[in-house]
Short mmCIF file of C-alpha atoms in Angstrom, two decimals:
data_model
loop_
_atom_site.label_atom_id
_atom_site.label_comp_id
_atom_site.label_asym_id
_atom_site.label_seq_id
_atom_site.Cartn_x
_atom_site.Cartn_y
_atom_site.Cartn_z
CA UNK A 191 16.16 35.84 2.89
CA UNK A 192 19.43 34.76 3.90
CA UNK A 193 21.07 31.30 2.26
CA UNK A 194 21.91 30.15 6.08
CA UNK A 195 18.43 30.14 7.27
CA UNK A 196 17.94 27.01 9.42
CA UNK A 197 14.24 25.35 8.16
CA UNK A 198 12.31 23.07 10.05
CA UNK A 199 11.55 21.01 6.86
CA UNK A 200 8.83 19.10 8.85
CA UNK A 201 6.68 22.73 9.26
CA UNK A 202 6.98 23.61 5.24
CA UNK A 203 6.00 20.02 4.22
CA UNK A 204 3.18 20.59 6.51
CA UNK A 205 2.21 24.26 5.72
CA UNK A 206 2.46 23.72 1.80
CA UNK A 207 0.28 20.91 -0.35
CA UNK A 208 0.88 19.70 -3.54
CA UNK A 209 -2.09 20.80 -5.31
CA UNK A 210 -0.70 24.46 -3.97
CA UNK A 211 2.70 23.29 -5.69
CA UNK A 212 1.01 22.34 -9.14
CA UNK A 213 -0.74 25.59 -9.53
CA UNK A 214 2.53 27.90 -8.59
CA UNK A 215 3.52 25.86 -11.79
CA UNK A 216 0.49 26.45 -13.57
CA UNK A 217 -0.07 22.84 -13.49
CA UNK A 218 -2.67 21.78 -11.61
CA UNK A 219 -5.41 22.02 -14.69
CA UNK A 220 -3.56 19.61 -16.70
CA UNK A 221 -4.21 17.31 -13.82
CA UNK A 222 -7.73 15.09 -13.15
CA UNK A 223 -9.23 14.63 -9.51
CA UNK A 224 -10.38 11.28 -8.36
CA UNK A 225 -11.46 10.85 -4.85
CA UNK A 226 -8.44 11.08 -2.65
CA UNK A 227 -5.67 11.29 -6.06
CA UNK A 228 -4.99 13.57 -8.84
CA UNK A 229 -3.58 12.13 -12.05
CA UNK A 230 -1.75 13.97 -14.75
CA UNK A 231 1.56 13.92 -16.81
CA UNK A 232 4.40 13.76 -15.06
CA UNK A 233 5.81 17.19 -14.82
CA UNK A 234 9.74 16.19 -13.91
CA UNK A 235 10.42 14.20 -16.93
CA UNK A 236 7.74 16.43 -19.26
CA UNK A 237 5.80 13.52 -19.62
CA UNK A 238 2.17 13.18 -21.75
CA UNK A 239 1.02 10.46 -20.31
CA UNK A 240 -2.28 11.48 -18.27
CA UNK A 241 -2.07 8.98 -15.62
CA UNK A 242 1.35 8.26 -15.01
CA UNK A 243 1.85 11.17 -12.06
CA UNK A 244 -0.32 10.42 -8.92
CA UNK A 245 -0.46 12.77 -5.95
CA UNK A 246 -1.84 11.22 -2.95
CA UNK A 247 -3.95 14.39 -1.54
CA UNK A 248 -4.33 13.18 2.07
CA UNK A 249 -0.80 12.51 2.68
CA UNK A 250 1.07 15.15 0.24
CA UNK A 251 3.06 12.60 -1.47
CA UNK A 252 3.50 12.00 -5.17
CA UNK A 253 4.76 9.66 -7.47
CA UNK A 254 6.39 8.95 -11.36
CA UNK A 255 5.18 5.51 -12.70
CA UNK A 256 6.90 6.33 -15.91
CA UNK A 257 10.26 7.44 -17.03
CA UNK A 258 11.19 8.88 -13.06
CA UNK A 259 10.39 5.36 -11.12
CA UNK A 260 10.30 7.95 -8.15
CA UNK A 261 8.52 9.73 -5.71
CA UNK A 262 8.43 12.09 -2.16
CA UNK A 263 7.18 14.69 -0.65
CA UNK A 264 6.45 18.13 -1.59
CA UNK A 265 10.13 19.22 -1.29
CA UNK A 266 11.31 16.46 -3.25
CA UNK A 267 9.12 17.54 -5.69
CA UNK A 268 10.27 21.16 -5.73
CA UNK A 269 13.82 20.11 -5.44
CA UNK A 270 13.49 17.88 -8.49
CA UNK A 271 11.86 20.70 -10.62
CA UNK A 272 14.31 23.33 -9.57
CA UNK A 273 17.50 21.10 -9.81
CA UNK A 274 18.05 22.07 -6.19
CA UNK A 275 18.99 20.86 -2.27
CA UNK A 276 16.08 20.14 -0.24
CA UNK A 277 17.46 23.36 1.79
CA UNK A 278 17.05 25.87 -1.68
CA UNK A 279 13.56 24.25 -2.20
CA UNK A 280 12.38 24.75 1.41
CA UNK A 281 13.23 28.09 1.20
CA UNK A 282 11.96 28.39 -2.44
CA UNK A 283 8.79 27.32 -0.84
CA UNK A 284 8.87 29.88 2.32
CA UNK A 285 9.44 32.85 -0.66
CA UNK A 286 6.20 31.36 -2.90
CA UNK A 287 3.31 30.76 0.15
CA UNK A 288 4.82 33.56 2.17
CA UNK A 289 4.98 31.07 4.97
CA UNK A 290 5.60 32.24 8.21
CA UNK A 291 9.01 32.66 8.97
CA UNK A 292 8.46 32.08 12.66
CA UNK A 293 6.74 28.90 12.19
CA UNK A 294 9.38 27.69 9.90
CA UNK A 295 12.80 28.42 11.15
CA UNK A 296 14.45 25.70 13.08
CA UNK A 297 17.12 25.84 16.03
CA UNK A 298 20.81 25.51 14.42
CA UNK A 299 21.65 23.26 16.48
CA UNK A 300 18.89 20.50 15.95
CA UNK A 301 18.28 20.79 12.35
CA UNK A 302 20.37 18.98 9.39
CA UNK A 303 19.83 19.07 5.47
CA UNK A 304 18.36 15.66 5.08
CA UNK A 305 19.42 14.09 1.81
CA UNK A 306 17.33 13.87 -1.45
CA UNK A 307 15.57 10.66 -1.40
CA UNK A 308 12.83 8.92 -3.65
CA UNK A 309 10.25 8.23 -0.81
CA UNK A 310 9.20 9.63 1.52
CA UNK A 311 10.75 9.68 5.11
CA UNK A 312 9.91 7.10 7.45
CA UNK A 313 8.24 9.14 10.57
CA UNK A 314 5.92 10.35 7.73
CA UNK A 315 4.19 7.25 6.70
CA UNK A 316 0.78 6.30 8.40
CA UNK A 317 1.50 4.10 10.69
CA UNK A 318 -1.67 1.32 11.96
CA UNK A 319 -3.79 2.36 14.30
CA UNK A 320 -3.15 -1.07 16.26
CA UNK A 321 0.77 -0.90 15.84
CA UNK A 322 2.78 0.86 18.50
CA UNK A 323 5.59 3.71 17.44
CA UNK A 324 8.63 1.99 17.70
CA UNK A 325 8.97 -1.94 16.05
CA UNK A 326 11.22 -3.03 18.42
CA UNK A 327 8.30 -2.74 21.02
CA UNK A 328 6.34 -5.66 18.61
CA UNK A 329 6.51 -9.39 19.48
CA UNK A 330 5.68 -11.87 16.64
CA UNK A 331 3.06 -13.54 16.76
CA UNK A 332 3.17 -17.08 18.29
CA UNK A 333 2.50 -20.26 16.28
CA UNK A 334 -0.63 -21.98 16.86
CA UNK A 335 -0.98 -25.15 18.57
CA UNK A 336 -4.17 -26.12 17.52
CA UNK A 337 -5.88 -26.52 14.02
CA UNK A 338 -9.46 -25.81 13.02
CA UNK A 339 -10.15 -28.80 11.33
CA UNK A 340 -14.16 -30.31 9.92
CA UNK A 341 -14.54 -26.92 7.74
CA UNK A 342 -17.75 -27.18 5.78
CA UNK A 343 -16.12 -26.21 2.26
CA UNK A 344 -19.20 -26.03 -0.10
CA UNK A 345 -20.79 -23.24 2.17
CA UNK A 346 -23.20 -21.36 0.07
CA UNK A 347 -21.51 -18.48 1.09
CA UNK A 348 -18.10 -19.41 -0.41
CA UNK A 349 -20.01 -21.03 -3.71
CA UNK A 350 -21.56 -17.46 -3.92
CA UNK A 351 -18.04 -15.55 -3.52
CA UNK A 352 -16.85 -18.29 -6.63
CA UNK A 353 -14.57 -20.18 -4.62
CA UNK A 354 -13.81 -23.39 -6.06
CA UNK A 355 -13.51 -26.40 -3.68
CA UNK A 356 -9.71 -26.95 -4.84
CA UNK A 357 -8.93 -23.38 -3.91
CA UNK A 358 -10.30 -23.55 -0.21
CA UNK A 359 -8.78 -27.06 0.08
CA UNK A 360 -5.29 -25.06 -0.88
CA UNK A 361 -6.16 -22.17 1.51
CA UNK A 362 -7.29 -24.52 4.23
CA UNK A 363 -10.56 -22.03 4.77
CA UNK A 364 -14.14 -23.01 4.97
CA UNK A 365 -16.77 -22.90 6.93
CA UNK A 366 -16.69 -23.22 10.64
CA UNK A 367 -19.46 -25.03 12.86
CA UNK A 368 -18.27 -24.88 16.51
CA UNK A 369 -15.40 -22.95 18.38
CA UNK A 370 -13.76 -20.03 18.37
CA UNK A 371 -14.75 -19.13 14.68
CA UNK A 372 -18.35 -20.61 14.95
CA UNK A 373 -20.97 -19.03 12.59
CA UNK A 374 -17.72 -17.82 10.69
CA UNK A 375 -15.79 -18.91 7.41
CA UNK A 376 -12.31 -19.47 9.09
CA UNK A 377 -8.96 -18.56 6.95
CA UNK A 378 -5.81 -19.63 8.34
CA UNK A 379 -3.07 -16.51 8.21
CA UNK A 380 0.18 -18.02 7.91
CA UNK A 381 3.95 -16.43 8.76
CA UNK A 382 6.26 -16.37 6.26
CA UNK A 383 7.56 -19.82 7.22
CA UNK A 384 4.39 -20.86 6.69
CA UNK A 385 3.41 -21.48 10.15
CA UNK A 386 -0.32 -20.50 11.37
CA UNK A 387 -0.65 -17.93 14.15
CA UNK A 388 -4.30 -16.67 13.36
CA UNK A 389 -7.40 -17.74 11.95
CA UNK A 390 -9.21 -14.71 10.68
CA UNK A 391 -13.39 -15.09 10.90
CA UNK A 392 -15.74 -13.27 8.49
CA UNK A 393 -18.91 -12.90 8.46
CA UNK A 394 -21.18 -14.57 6.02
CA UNK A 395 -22.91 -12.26 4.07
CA UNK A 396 -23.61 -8.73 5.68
CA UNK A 397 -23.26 -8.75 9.17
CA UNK A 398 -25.91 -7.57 11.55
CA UNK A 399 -25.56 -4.08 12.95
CA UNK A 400 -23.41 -3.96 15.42
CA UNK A 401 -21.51 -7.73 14.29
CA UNK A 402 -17.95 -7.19 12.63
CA UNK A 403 -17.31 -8.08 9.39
CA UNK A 404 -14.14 -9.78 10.29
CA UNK A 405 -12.98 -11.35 13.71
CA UNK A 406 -9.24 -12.23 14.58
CA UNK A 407 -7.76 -13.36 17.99
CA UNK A 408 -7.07 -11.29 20.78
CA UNK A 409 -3.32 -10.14 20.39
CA UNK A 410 -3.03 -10.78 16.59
CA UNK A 411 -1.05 -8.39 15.03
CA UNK A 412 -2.13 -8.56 11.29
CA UNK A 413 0.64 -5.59 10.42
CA UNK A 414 3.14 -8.05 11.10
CA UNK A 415 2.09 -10.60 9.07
CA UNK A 416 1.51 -10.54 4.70
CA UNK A 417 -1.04 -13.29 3.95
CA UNK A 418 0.02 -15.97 1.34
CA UNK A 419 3.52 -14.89 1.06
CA UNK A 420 4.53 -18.30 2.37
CA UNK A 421 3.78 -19.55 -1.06
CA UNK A 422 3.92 -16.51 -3.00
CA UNK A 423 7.48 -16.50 -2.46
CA UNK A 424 7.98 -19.48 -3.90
CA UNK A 425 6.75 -18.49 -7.29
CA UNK A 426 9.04 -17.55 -10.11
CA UNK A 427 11.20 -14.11 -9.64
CA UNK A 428 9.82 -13.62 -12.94
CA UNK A 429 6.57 -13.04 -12.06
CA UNK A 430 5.18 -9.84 -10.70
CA UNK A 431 4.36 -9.90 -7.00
CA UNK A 432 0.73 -8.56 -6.82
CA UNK A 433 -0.33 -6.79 -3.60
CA UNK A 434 -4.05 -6.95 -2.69
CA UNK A 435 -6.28 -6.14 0.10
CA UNK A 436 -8.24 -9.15 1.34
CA UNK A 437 -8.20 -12.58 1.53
CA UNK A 438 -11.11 -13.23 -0.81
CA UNK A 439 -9.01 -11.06 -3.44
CA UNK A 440 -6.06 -13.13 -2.83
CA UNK A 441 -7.91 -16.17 -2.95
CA UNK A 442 -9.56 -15.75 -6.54
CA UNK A 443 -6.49 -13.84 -7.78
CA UNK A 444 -4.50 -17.57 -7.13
CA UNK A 445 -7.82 -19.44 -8.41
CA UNK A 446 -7.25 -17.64 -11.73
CA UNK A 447 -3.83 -19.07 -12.27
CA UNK A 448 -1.21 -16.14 -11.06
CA UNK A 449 -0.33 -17.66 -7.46
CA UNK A 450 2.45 -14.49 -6.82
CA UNK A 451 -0.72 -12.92 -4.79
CA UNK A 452 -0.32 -11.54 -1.18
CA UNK A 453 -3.02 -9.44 0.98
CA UNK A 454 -2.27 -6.57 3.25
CA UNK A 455 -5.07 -7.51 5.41
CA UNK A 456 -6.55 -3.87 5.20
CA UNK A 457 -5.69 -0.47 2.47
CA UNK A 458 -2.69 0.76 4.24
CA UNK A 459 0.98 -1.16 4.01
CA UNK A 460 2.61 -1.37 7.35
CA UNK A 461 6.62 -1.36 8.10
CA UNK A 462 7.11 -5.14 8.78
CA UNK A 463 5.06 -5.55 5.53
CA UNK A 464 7.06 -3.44 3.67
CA UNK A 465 9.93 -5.19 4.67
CA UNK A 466 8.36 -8.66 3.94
CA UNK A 467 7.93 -7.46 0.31
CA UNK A 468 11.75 -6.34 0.60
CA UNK A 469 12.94 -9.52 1.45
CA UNK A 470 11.32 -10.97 -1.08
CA UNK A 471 11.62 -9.22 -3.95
CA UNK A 472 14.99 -9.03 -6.48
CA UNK A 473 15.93 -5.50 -7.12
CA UNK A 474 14.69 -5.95 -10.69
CA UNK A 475 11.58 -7.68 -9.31
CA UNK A 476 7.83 -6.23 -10.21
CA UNK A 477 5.49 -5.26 -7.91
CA UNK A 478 1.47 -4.87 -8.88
CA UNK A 479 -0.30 -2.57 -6.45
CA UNK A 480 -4.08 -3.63 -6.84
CA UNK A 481 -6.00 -2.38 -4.45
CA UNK A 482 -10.25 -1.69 -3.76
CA UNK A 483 -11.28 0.93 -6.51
CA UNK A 484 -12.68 2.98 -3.31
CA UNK A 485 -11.44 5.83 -1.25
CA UNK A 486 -9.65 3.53 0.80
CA UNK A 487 -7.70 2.24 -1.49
CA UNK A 488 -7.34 5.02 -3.72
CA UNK A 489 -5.80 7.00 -0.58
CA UNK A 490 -3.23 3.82 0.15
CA UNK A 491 -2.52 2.40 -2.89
CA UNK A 492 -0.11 6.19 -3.45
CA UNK A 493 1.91 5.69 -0.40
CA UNK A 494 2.41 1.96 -0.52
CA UNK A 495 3.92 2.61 -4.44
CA UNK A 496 5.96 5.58 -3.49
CA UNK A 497 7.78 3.15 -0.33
CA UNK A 498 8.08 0.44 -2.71
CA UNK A 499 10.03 1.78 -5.63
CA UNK A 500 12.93 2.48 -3.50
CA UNK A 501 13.88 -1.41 -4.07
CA UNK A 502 11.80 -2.40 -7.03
CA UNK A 503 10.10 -1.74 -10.16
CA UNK A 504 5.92 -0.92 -9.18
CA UNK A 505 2.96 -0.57 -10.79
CA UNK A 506 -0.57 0.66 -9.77
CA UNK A 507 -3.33 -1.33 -11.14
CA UNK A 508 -6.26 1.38 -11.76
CA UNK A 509 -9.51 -0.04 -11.91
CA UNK A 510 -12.08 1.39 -14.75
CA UNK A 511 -15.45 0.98 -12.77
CA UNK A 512 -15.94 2.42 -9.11
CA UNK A 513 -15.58 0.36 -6.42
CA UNK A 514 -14.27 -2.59 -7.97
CA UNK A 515 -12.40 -4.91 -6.65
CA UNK A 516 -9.43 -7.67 -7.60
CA UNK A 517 -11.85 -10.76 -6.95
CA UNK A 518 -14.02 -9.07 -9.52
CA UNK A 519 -11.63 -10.02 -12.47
CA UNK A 520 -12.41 -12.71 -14.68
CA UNK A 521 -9.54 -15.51 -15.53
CA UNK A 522 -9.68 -13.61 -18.75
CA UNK A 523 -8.99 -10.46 -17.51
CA UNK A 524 -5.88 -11.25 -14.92
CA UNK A 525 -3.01 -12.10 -18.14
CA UNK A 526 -3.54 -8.64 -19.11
CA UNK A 527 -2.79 -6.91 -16.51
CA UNK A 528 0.22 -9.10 -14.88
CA UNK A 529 1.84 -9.17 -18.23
CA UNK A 530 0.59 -12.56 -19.53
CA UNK A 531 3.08 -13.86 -16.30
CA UNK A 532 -0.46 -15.51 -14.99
#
């Protein structure tokens, strides 16, 4: 195969999977399956931990928690092994699959070695279904001018979830009677200014078939927005910056004493939130990934670590029991896992 060979790196990373990868390496047994992820020693650095390597199956990215701190796609991967360009490991990869060569070759003129890099590249990530392609094309979202104010607090609802009354005094969320959010408890989503622009609505209990679980405002963009980092950034640097899912995770994470808490509003990490989280993190900062113990946040918990580590130290919380959740935790429970920084 000649060393000039132009590749369209897009086609191999497309035509060629990890798992494929780990077993040309005679790898993949060392390696347990979990729902979306596959766990194993890391096998850049010859680690032995057995969790400390996570592939992401769905979206053919890895990642080194350990001694590597990095992470990429399936050419990174092969380029790390092999000690070789991104070029030599795309073509390493058109030898071992017998890809074909058709399908793979790029025009000379439009395609460029890209350089090594720790994450993965940018068109690659998912992007939200309710974001458009480009950010530029994004307005914030506009203050509001209004406030929902008479929120029944003590709920049973809210006394169910554990939610003390100082905690939805803090959050400004309760209850809400009349209006927009009526026959909803109403949570205020703030900008990073700390200005409201949404009130988010969920349902009490299990919704009827048919009723959302969660209601927002017509125009809302939750991607651009990271709930509680208003007052998560004014914690200590020391502390790690935990990234949850919900508000309700949030909310009991902050109840049990480590306040450094912000929700993605969903499983998946969008660019403005990523860039949030950059803003507001120190390069030797700490990041805690902590997402649902379910398939949704098994699946984005992978990507959102791999595009954080390019600017700070992260760390995927794994969760013992199926389908548990932050706001599960006990007071008890939360020291341990931040580091004792709660």
């Amino acid at each position: 195969m000649p060393r000039a060979l132009f590749v369209d790196f897009k086609a191999v990373k497309a035509a060629v999977s990890m798992e494929q990868i780990l077993q040309h390496y005679d790898l993949l047994d060392q390696f347990k399956k979990s729902g979306d992820s596959l766990s194993g020693p890391c096998p850049i650095h010859k680690g032995e931990n057995p969790t400390q390597f996570r592939v992401s199956v769905a979206k053919n990215v890895w990642h080194c928690f350990s001694k590597c701190q990095r992470g990429g796609n399936a050419l990174d991967f092969i380029s790390l092994m092999e000690d070789v360009s991104i070029h030599a490991a795309a073509v390493k990869a058109i030898e071992w699959f017998n890809l074909d060569m058709d399908a793979v070759s790029g025009d000379r003129e439009q395609q460029h070695e890209p350089p090594p890099s720790k994450t993965i590249d940018e068109h690659e990530r998912p992007a939200s279904k309710e974001e458009p392609q480009t950010e530029e094309e994004i307005a914030p979202n506009k203050p509001l001018k209004f406030r929902l104010d008479k929120l029944q607090r003590e709920h049973p609802y809210l006394i169910e979830r554990g939610l003390t009354l100082e905690t939805l005094i803090d959050f400004g969320a309760g209850y809400c009677s009349k209006g927009m959010m009526a026959g909803r408890v109403a949570i205020p989503i703030h900008t990073v200014d700390g200005e409201v622009v949404a009130y988010a609505g969920r349902f009490p209990g299990e919704p009827p078939e048919g009723t959302p679980k969660y209601k927002l405002p017509q125009g809302f963009r939750k991607s651009l927005e990271l709930f509680n980092i208003d007052r998560a950034k004014k914690e200590s640097p020391d502390q790690p910056l935990v990234i949850v899912e919900g508000f309700f995770g949030c909310m009991a994470l902050h109840q049990h004493g480590h306040r450094k808490v912000g929700a993605l509003m969903g499983s998946s990490m969008s660019a403005a939130q990523e860039e949030i989280i950059r803003r507001h993190t120190n390069p030797d900062g700490r990041v805690i990934v902590m997402l649902d113990e379910d398939e949704a946040g098994q699946a984005g918990r992978d990507d959102i670590a791999v595009r954080l580590s390019k600017f700070c130290f992260v760390r995927v919380h794994q969760f013992e029991r199926p389908d548990m959740q932050p706001e599960h935790l006990t007071a008890d429970e939360l020291p341990f896992i931040v580091g004792g920084a709660a």
